[in-house]
Amino acid sequence: MDKKATTIQDVARVAGVSTATVSRAISNPDIVSEATREAVFAAIRTTGYHINLMARNLRRKRTGAIVVLVPNLGNPFFSRILSGIEQTAAAEGLSVLIVDTKHPNADQTQLVSYLHNTRADGLIALDGSLPRALLGDGQASGAMPPIVFACEWIAHCSFPNVAIDNEAGAALAVRHLYELGHRDIGHVMGPPGNVLTETRLAGTRDALRSLGLDIRDEWFIDGDFSLQSGADAAQQWLAMKERPTALFCASDQMACGFISEISQEGLSVPGDVSIVGFDDIDIARRFIPPLTTIHQPRNAIGNAAARLLIEQISGDRTEAASAVHQVLGVELVVRKSTAPLGNK
Amino acid sequence: MDKKATTIQDVARVAGVSTATVSRAISNPDIVSEATREAVFAAIRTTGYHINLMARNLRRKRTGAIVVLVPNLGNPFFSRILSGIEQTAAAEGLSVLIVDTKHPNADQTQLVSYLHNTRADGLIALDGSLPRALLGDGQASGAMPPIVFACEWIAHCSFPNVAIDNEAGAALAVRHLYELGHRDIGHVMGPPGNVLTETRLAGTRDALRSLGLDIRDEWFIDGDFSLQSGADAAQQWLAMKERPTALFCASDQMACGFISEISQEGLSVPGDVSIVGFDDIDIARRFIPPLTTIHQPRNAIGNAAARLLIEQISGDRTEAASAVHQVLGVELVVRKSTAPLGNK
DNA sequence: AAGCTATATGTAATCGATTACAGATGCCGA
DNA sequence: TCGGCATCTGTAATCGATTACATATAGCTT
């Protein structure tokens, strides 16, 4: 009943030209005559032809797709980054493949298959915890497509990346609290080993030091960016004999978890403690109280990462463009979760 | 410097066998002798061979990928659905391509290219607002891959789908409010025309009617599922002469927006109004107050949709499996945004 | 010993587009 | 009138794997 898929042959026959001409009319219209072009397009319409991408890509030695490695797709922080990537990629005719690097049965073997150029023309990693060995091997063998890191990156590895200035963001947060009169400032950290954790921590310590404030180890609370870890941090804070009067949380999710937890204990923000978050996720401005936070241009990060990757793909790979580290600005958004010290 | 990509030919040469044998050793190991198999695998290791997926897929006439159409990737509601899809797909060796159907420069032409079987082996649509014409055409021509809808669907179209029982969810919400003593119950709706809007609305009206409560048109407030529209609804509610004492919001985001807005006006939930949300997104249990809501098993929806699609892909397409409508259960999660009437 | 089967492997066509190369045509100037 | 050049189109090789079909070998039966 249904005939087989229409091919370029069918179009060629209907249009009365060769397959070469059809191919040219499609991918390089300028070099065929006007009349032929019309005839080909008419034939395409009557036959309902759709190009077979696998055939094209096999011949052209590209895949037409880029892969995005996401650590935990369930985290809403990434959704707008993905959105930015997808926008830019789609405009270039590239498909976006997403892979969750942390899902239960993602093993090394499976991951490594994505790091190969028959799978994708390029790769954006949002996960700085990829085993370095994985990357080193492939890169050397020349079979690995260009890689761009975004948000996170691997320390002491020179892959191009797009990120924000985490130290500066942390400093903004700390200075804001200082200007409100806070002198006892703590920090809820991200997961150990993560570059964001480390840079935000470094920025926090530097800012505290340059303001001449104490750095008290017990006021640096472990977390992992999640809501739950923010709530856990709240419990630790509650248990302290001497509590900091203000906390800078390394993610908005932790800030929300923290506020939620202490509010269930009858305390409130900013009355009992001032809180600054990080990321400016959508809910931040609608939380109660609305969160004072460090804004990350998430869509722009996605756009920039995709653009950078596309340059790497099309450009000359030998040039030392691998040294590109694009840093986007952050800004402090003051809302209602911070207040002058003593202003209950 | 870097030699060309290694091919099956190289492996064959090193192993001293034909390409056919290598191919068989890879994709159907049982039919080659033990000795040969070992030799081939050894050769694969020494050459660093990776299969070229485009060549394999061209020959096998499959793409090894499924496409997920997401309306607005920026919406965190979808992240866990995607996560569920990705898990199940990855386990079957399928890549997941995501496409944002609503991004600025997504046009029909581009969309239609995804609805073709040289692009993907199957398609999961999370967007019920796809132009029906788009789907009808392709389906008829036989060139369209199997499609499964998830969460949303197209009314009066018989594509297989996975969804929750929205009417039942709405009824749960309304009955919960009724049991708390509320008799003046309003509803903040989703965007006009959306199937979720309509089914949740229908469920709400039915429940109100069967409980013998008034259905007052002015208490049905327009929204679009977003935080902002929840805040807008709050302004409308504030402006009412006679206010409902409880509202069922068709999404958690709107519930959060609503609560946030009235709290800025000095009113509170559940003191001044009880609020039930829908979806049970991550933030719901950490909002202030924690949201009473209807829980959707988002990960399970993603899993089920992927599984259903995979069945359609591998199974006999002629059988009337297109009638599959999988309905997953919802449940009411009672938290702190609802309270007995009059219990300020 | 001939015939048969089962098992293992090789040969070569095939998937559907792209593109190097060659050929055809028309126009121009000398 | 002819060579030279530009423009357009066709022929056929090619991308790298899969697989139908053919062939070879060993083991078994009678």
PDB file of N, CA, C and O (backbone and C1' of nucleotides) in Angstrom, chain B residues 17-18 20-21 24 33 36 59 61, chain C residues 8-16:
ATOM      1  N   VAL B  17      40.121 -11.334   8.913  1.00  0.00           N
ATOM      2  CA  VAL B  17      38.819 -11.889   8.502  1.00  0.00           C
ATOM      3  C   VAL B  17      38.150 -10.885   7.550  1.00  0.00           C
ATOM      4  O   VAL B  17      38.721  -9.851   7.238  1.00  0.00           O
ATOM      5  N   SER B  18      36.943 -11.194   7.139  1.00  0.00           N
ATOM      6  CA  SER B  18      36.241 -10.276   6.244  1.00  0.00           C
ATOM      7  C   SER B  18      35.420  -9.289   7.051  1.00  0.00           C
ATOM      8  O   SER B  18      35.167  -9.493   8.241  1.00  0.00           O
ATOM      9  N   ALA B  20      32.374  -8.735   6.818  1.00  0.00           N
ATOM     10  CA  ALA B  20      31.114  -9.358   7.214  1.00  0.00           C
ATOM     11  C   ALA B  20      31.259 -10.017   8.579  1.00  0.00           C
ATOM     12  O   ALA B  20      30.395  -9.902   9.444  1.00  0.00           O
ATOM     13  N   THR B  21      32.365 -10.683   8.742  1.00  0.00           N
ATOM     14  CA  THR B  21      32.603 -11.371  10.009  1.00  0.00           C
ATOM     15  C   THR B  21      32.731 -10.389  11.166  1.00  0.00           C
ATOM     16  O   THR B  21      32.196 -10.606  12.251  1.00  0.00           O
ATOM     17  N   ARG B  24      29.357  -9.194  12.021  1.00  0.00           N
ATOM     18  CA  ARG B  24      28.614 -10.205  12.777  1.00  0.00           C
ATOM     19  C   ARG B  24      29.119 -10.325  14.211  1.00  0.00           C
ATOM     20  O   ARG B  24      28.333 -10.456  15.142  1.00  0.00           O
ATOM     21  N   SER B  33      32.430 -18.095  15.423  1.00  0.00           N
ATOM     22  CA  SER B  33      33.118 -19.033  16.318  1.00  0.00           C
ATOM     23  C   SER B  33      33.854 -18.268  17.413  1.00  0.00           C
ATOM     24  O   SER B  33      34.229 -17.117  17.231  1.00  0.00           O
ATOM     25  N   THR B  36      37.263 -16.752  16.371  1.00  0.00           N
ATOM     26  CA  THR B  36      37.126 -15.577  15.511  1.00  0.00           C
ATOM     27  C   THR B  36      36.687 -14.371  16.315  1.00  0.00           C
ATOM     28  O   THR B  36      37.195 -13.265  16.141  1.00  0.00           O
ATOM     29  N   ARG B  59      22.096   1.873   6.734  1.00  0.00           N
ATOM     30  CA  ARG B  59      21.866   0.539   6.223  1.00  0.00           C
ATOM     31  C   ARG B  59      20.641  -0.107   6.894  1.00  0.00           C
ATOM     32  O   ARG B  59      19.819  -0.741   6.259  1.00  0.00           O
ATOM     33  N   LYS B  61      18.202   1.364   8.231  1.00  0.00           N
ATOM     34  CA  LYS B  61      16.993   2.197   8.097  1.00  0.00           C
ATOM     35  C   LYS B  61      16.354   2.525   9.443  1.00  0.00           C
ATOM     36  O   LYS B  61      15.142   2.374   9.631  1.00  0.00           O
TER      37      LYS B  61
ATOM     38  P    DA C   8      29.623 -22.115  14.553  1.00  0.00           P
ATOM     39  O5'  DA C   8      30.502 -21.571  13.362  1.00  0.00           O
ATOM     40  C5'  DA C   8      31.656 -22.294  12.951  1.00  0.00           C
ATOM     41  C4'  DA C   8      32.260 -21.602  11.756  1.00  0.00           C
ATOM     42  C3'  DA C   8      32.417 -20.095  11.914  1.00  0.00           C
ATOM     43  O3'  DA C   8      33.784 -19.791  11.680  1.00  0.00           O
ATOM     44  C1'  DA C   8      31.353 -20.622   9.846  1.00  0.00           C
ATOM     45  P    DT C   9      34.290 -18.288  11.837  1.00  0.00           P
ATOM     46  O5'  DT C   9      34.231 -17.788  10.339  1.00  0.00           O
ATOM     47  C5'  DT C   9      35.186 -18.297   9.398  1.00  0.00           C
ATOM     48  C4'  DT C   9      34.783 -17.865   8.014  1.00  0.00           C
ATOM     49  C3'  DT C   9      34.873 -16.368   7.750  1.00  0.00           C
ATOM     50  O3'  DT C   9      36.075 -16.130   7.038  1.00  0.00           O
ATOM     51  C1'  DT C   9      32.991 -17.406   6.687  1.00  0.00           C
ATOM     52  P    DG C  10      36.509 -14.674   6.609  1.00  0.00           P
ATOM     53  O5'  DG C  10      35.999 -14.635   5.099  1.00  0.00           O
ATOM     54  C5'  DG C  10      36.389 -15.681   4.209  1.00  0.00           C
ATOM     55  C4'  DG C  10      35.738 -15.481   2.852  1.00  0.00           C
ATOM     56  C3'  DG C  10      35.880 -14.066   2.285  1.00  0.00           C
ATOM     57  O3'  DG C  10      36.180 -14.161   0.897  1.00  0.00           O
ATOM     58  C1'  DG C  10      33.576 -14.649   2.422  1.00  0.00           C
ATOM     59  P    DT C  11      36.519 -12.844   0.093  1.00  0.00           P
ATOM     60  O5'  DT C  11      35.231 -12.649  -0.817  1.00  0.00           O
ATOM     61  C5'  DT C  11      34.637 -13.765  -1.459  1.00  0.00           C
ATOM     62  C4'  DT C  11      33.520 -13.291  -2.380  1.00  0.00           C
ATOM     63  C3'  DT C  11      33.737 -11.922  -3.022  1.00  0.00           C
ATOM     64  O3'  DT C  11      33.236 -11.972  -4.347  1.00  0.00           O
ATOM     65  C1'  DT C  11      31.769 -11.873  -1.722  1.00  0.00           C
ATOM     66  P    DA C  12      33.459 -10.717  -5.328  1.00  0.00           P
ATOM     67  O5'  DA C  12      32.074  -9.939  -5.147  1.00  0.00           O
ATOM     68  C5'  DA C  12      30.846 -10.660  -5.318  1.00  0.00           C
ATOM     69  C4'  DA C  12      29.682  -9.752  -4.953  1.00  0.00           C
ATOM     70  C3'  DA C  12      29.790  -8.318  -5.492  1.00  0.00           C
ATOM     71  O3'  DA C  12      28.487  -7.942  -5.862  1.00  0.00           O
ATOM     72  C1'  DA C  12      29.469  -8.229  -3.206  1.00  0.00           C
ATOM     73  P    DA C  13      28.240  -6.774  -6.884  1.00  0.00           P
ATOM     74  O5'  DA C  13      26.710  -6.440  -6.556  1.00  0.00           O
ATOM     75  C5'  DA C  13      25.840  -7.522  -6.224  1.00  0.00           C
ATOM     76  C4'  DA C  13      24.757  -7.030  -5.294  1.00  0.00           C
ATOM     77  C3'  DA C  13      24.188  -5.651  -5.641  1.00  0.00           C
ATOM     78  O3'  DA C  13      22.796  -5.684  -5.382  1.00  0.00           O
ATOM     79  C1'  DA C  13      25.094  -5.581  -3.469  1.00  0.00           C
ATOM     80  P    DT C  14      21.914  -4.414  -5.747  1.00  0.00           P
ATOM     81  O5'  DT C  14      21.806  -3.672  -4.348  1.00  0.00           O
ATOM     82  C5'  DT C  14      21.211  -4.333  -3.230  1.00  0.00           C
ATOM     83  C4'  DT C  14      21.338  -3.443  -2.020  1.00  0.00           C
ATOM     84  C3'  DT C  14      20.989  -1.974  -2.266  1.00  0.00           C
ATOM     85  O3'  DT C  14      19.746  -1.712  -1.666  1.00  0.00           O
ATOM     86  C1'  DT C  14      22.905  -2.248  -0.858  1.00  0.00           C
ATOM     87  P    DC C  15      18.896  -0.435  -2.143  1.00  0.00           P
ATOM     88  O5'  DC C  15      18.980   0.488  -0.851  1.00  0.00           O
ATOM     89  C5'  DC C  15      18.575   0.023   0.434  1.00  0.00           C
ATOM     90  C4'  DC C  15      19.118   0.951   1.477  1.00  0.00           C
ATOM     91  C3'  DC C  15      19.046   2.423   1.087  1.00  0.00           C
ATOM     92  O3'  DC C  15      17.859   2.972   1.627  1.00  0.00           O
ATOM     93  C1'  DC C  15      21.176   1.855   2.054  1.00  0.00           C
ATOM     94  P    DG C  16      16.901   3.795   0.605  1.00  0.00           P
ATOM     95  O5'  DG C  16      17.682   5.164   0.424  1.00  0.00           O
ATOM     96  C5'  DG C  16      17.760   6.040   1.540  1.00  0.00           C
ATOM     97  C4'  DG C  16      18.702   7.165   1.201  1.00  0.00           C
ATOM     98  C3'  DG C  16      18.321   7.956  -0.053  1.00  0.00           C
ATOM     99  O3'  DG C  16      18.457   9.320   0.267  1.00  0.00           O
ATOM    100  C1'  DG C  16      20.562   7.319  -0.166  1.00  0.00           C
TER     101       DG C  16
END
